[in-house]
Amino acid sequence: MIGIICAMEEEIQTYLNKSQAKLIETSPYKIYQNENELILISGIGLVNAASSTSYF
């Protein structure tokens, strides 16, 4: 399983559409999943990046 963290959904939206990833969680972070990847949208900023990494 591969984990991808992005700050903004706009950064990864095209990839989400092409990979047909499904939204599996919305709180505290949006998490999408396809067959071999988890994609987490952290929000902008150092604190969001750090907390989402520990959550992931």
PDB file of C-alpha atoms in Angstrom:
ATOM      1  CA  MET A   1       0.000   0.000   0.000  1.00  0.00           C
ATOM      2  CA  ILE A   2       1.272   3.455  -0.949  1.00  0.00           C
ATOM      3  CA  GLY A   3       0.343   6.588   1.011  1.00  0.00           C
ATOM      4  CA  ILE A   4       0.149  10.014  -0.659  1.00  0.00           C
ATOM      5  CA  ILE A   5      -0.369  13.254   1.281  1.00  0.00           C
ATOM      6  CA  CYS A   6      -1.405  16.475  -0.482  1.00  0.00           C
ATOM      7  CA  ALA A   7      -2.186  19.860   0.991  1.00  0.00           C
ATOM      8  CA  MET A   8      -5.047  20.768  -1.357  1.00  0.00           C
ATOM      9  CA  GLU A   9      -7.532  18.655  -3.248  1.00  0.00           C
ATOM     10  CA  GLU A  10      -6.900  20.722  -6.388  1.00  0.00           C
ATOM     11  CA  GLU A  11      -3.325  19.406  -6.469  1.00  0.00           C
ATOM     12  CA  ILE A  12      -4.439  15.805  -6.868  1.00  0.00           C
ATOM     13  CA  GLN A  13      -7.942  16.080  -8.384  1.00  0.00           C
ATOM     14  CA  THR A  14      -6.931  14.926 -11.882  1.00  0.00           C
ATOM     15  CA  TYR A  15      -5.161  11.902 -10.454  1.00  0.00           C
ATOM     16  CA  LEU A  16      -8.157  11.062  -8.264  1.00  0.00           C
ATOM     17  CA  ASN A  17     -10.419  11.111 -11.308  1.00  0.00           C
ATOM     18  CA  LYS A  18      -8.091   8.952 -13.406  1.00  0.00           C
ATOM     19  CA  SER A  19      -7.439   6.413 -10.659  1.00  0.00           C
ATOM     20  CA  GLN A  20     -11.139   6.151  -9.733  1.00  0.00           C
ATOM     21  CA  ALA A  21     -10.303   6.535  -6.045  1.00  0.00           C
ATOM     22  CA  LYS A  22     -13.231   6.435  -3.634  1.00  0.00           C
ATOM     23  CA  LEU A  23     -13.708   8.770  -0.675  1.00  0.00           C
ATOM     24  CA  ILE A  24     -13.543   6.587   2.441  1.00  0.00           C
ATOM     25  CA  GLU A  25     -13.243   9.154   5.241  1.00  0.00           C
ATOM     26  CA  THR A  26     -14.038  12.846   5.657  1.00  0.00           C
ATOM     27  CA  SER A  27     -13.075  13.709   9.213  1.00  0.00           C
ATOM     28  CA  PRO A  28     -10.565  14.848  10.358  1.00  0.00           C
ATOM     29  CA  TYR A  29      -9.041  14.534   6.860  1.00  0.00           C
ATOM     30  CA  LYS A  30     -10.408  13.514   3.491  1.00  0.00           C
ATOM     31  CA  ILE A  31      -8.981  10.129   2.595  1.00  0.00           C
ATOM     32  CA  TYR A  32      -9.404   8.474  -0.782  1.00  0.00           C
ATOM     33  CA  GLN A  33      -8.565   4.872  -1.608  1.00  0.00           C
ATOM     34  CA  ASN A  34      -8.085   2.875  -4.760  1.00  0.00           C
ATOM     35  CA  GLU A  35      -6.756  -0.654  -5.152  1.00  0.00           C
ATOM     36  CA  ASN A  36      -3.219   0.026  -3.863  1.00  0.00           C
ATOM     37  CA  GLU A  37      -3.069   3.641  -2.644  1.00  0.00           C
ATOM     38  CA  LEU A  38      -4.390   5.834   0.154  1.00  0.00           C
ATOM     39  CA  ILE A  39      -4.529   9.565  -0.622  1.00  0.00           C
ATOM     40  CA  LEU A  40      -4.932  12.028   2.243  1.00  0.00           C
ATOM     41  CA  ILE A  41      -5.788  15.735   1.862  1.00  0.00           C
ATOM     42  CA  SER A  42      -4.085  17.470   4.798  1.00  0.00           C
ATOM     43  CA  GLY A  43      -4.809  21.153   4.337  1.00  0.00           C
ATOM     44  CA  ILE A  44      -2.266  23.943   3.990  1.00  0.00           C
ATOM     45  CA  GLY A  45       0.492  24.503   6.543  1.00  0.00           C
ATOM     46  CA  LEU A  46       3.233  22.843   8.516  1.00  0.00           C
ATOM     47  CA  VAL A  47       0.993  21.868  11.440  1.00  0.00           C
ATOM     48  CA  ASN A  48      -1.545  20.213   9.117  1.00  0.00           C
ATOM     49  CA  ALA A  49       1.233  18.343   7.308  1.00  0.00           C
ATOM     50  CA  ALA A  50       2.708  17.065  10.572  1.00  0.00           C
ATOM     51  CA  SER A  51      -0.576  16.073  12.177  1.00  0.00           C
ATOM     52  CA  SER A  52      -1.865  14.350   9.039  1.00  0.00           C
ATOM     53  CA  THR A  53       1.369  12.383   8.746  1.00  0.00           C
ATOM     54  CA  SER A  54       0.987  11.084  12.290  1.00  0.00           C
ATOM     55  CA  TYR A  55      -2.721  10.344  11.648  1.00  0.00           C
ATOM     56  CA  PHE A  56      -1.920   8.462   8.461  1.00  0.00           C
TER      57      PHE A  56
END
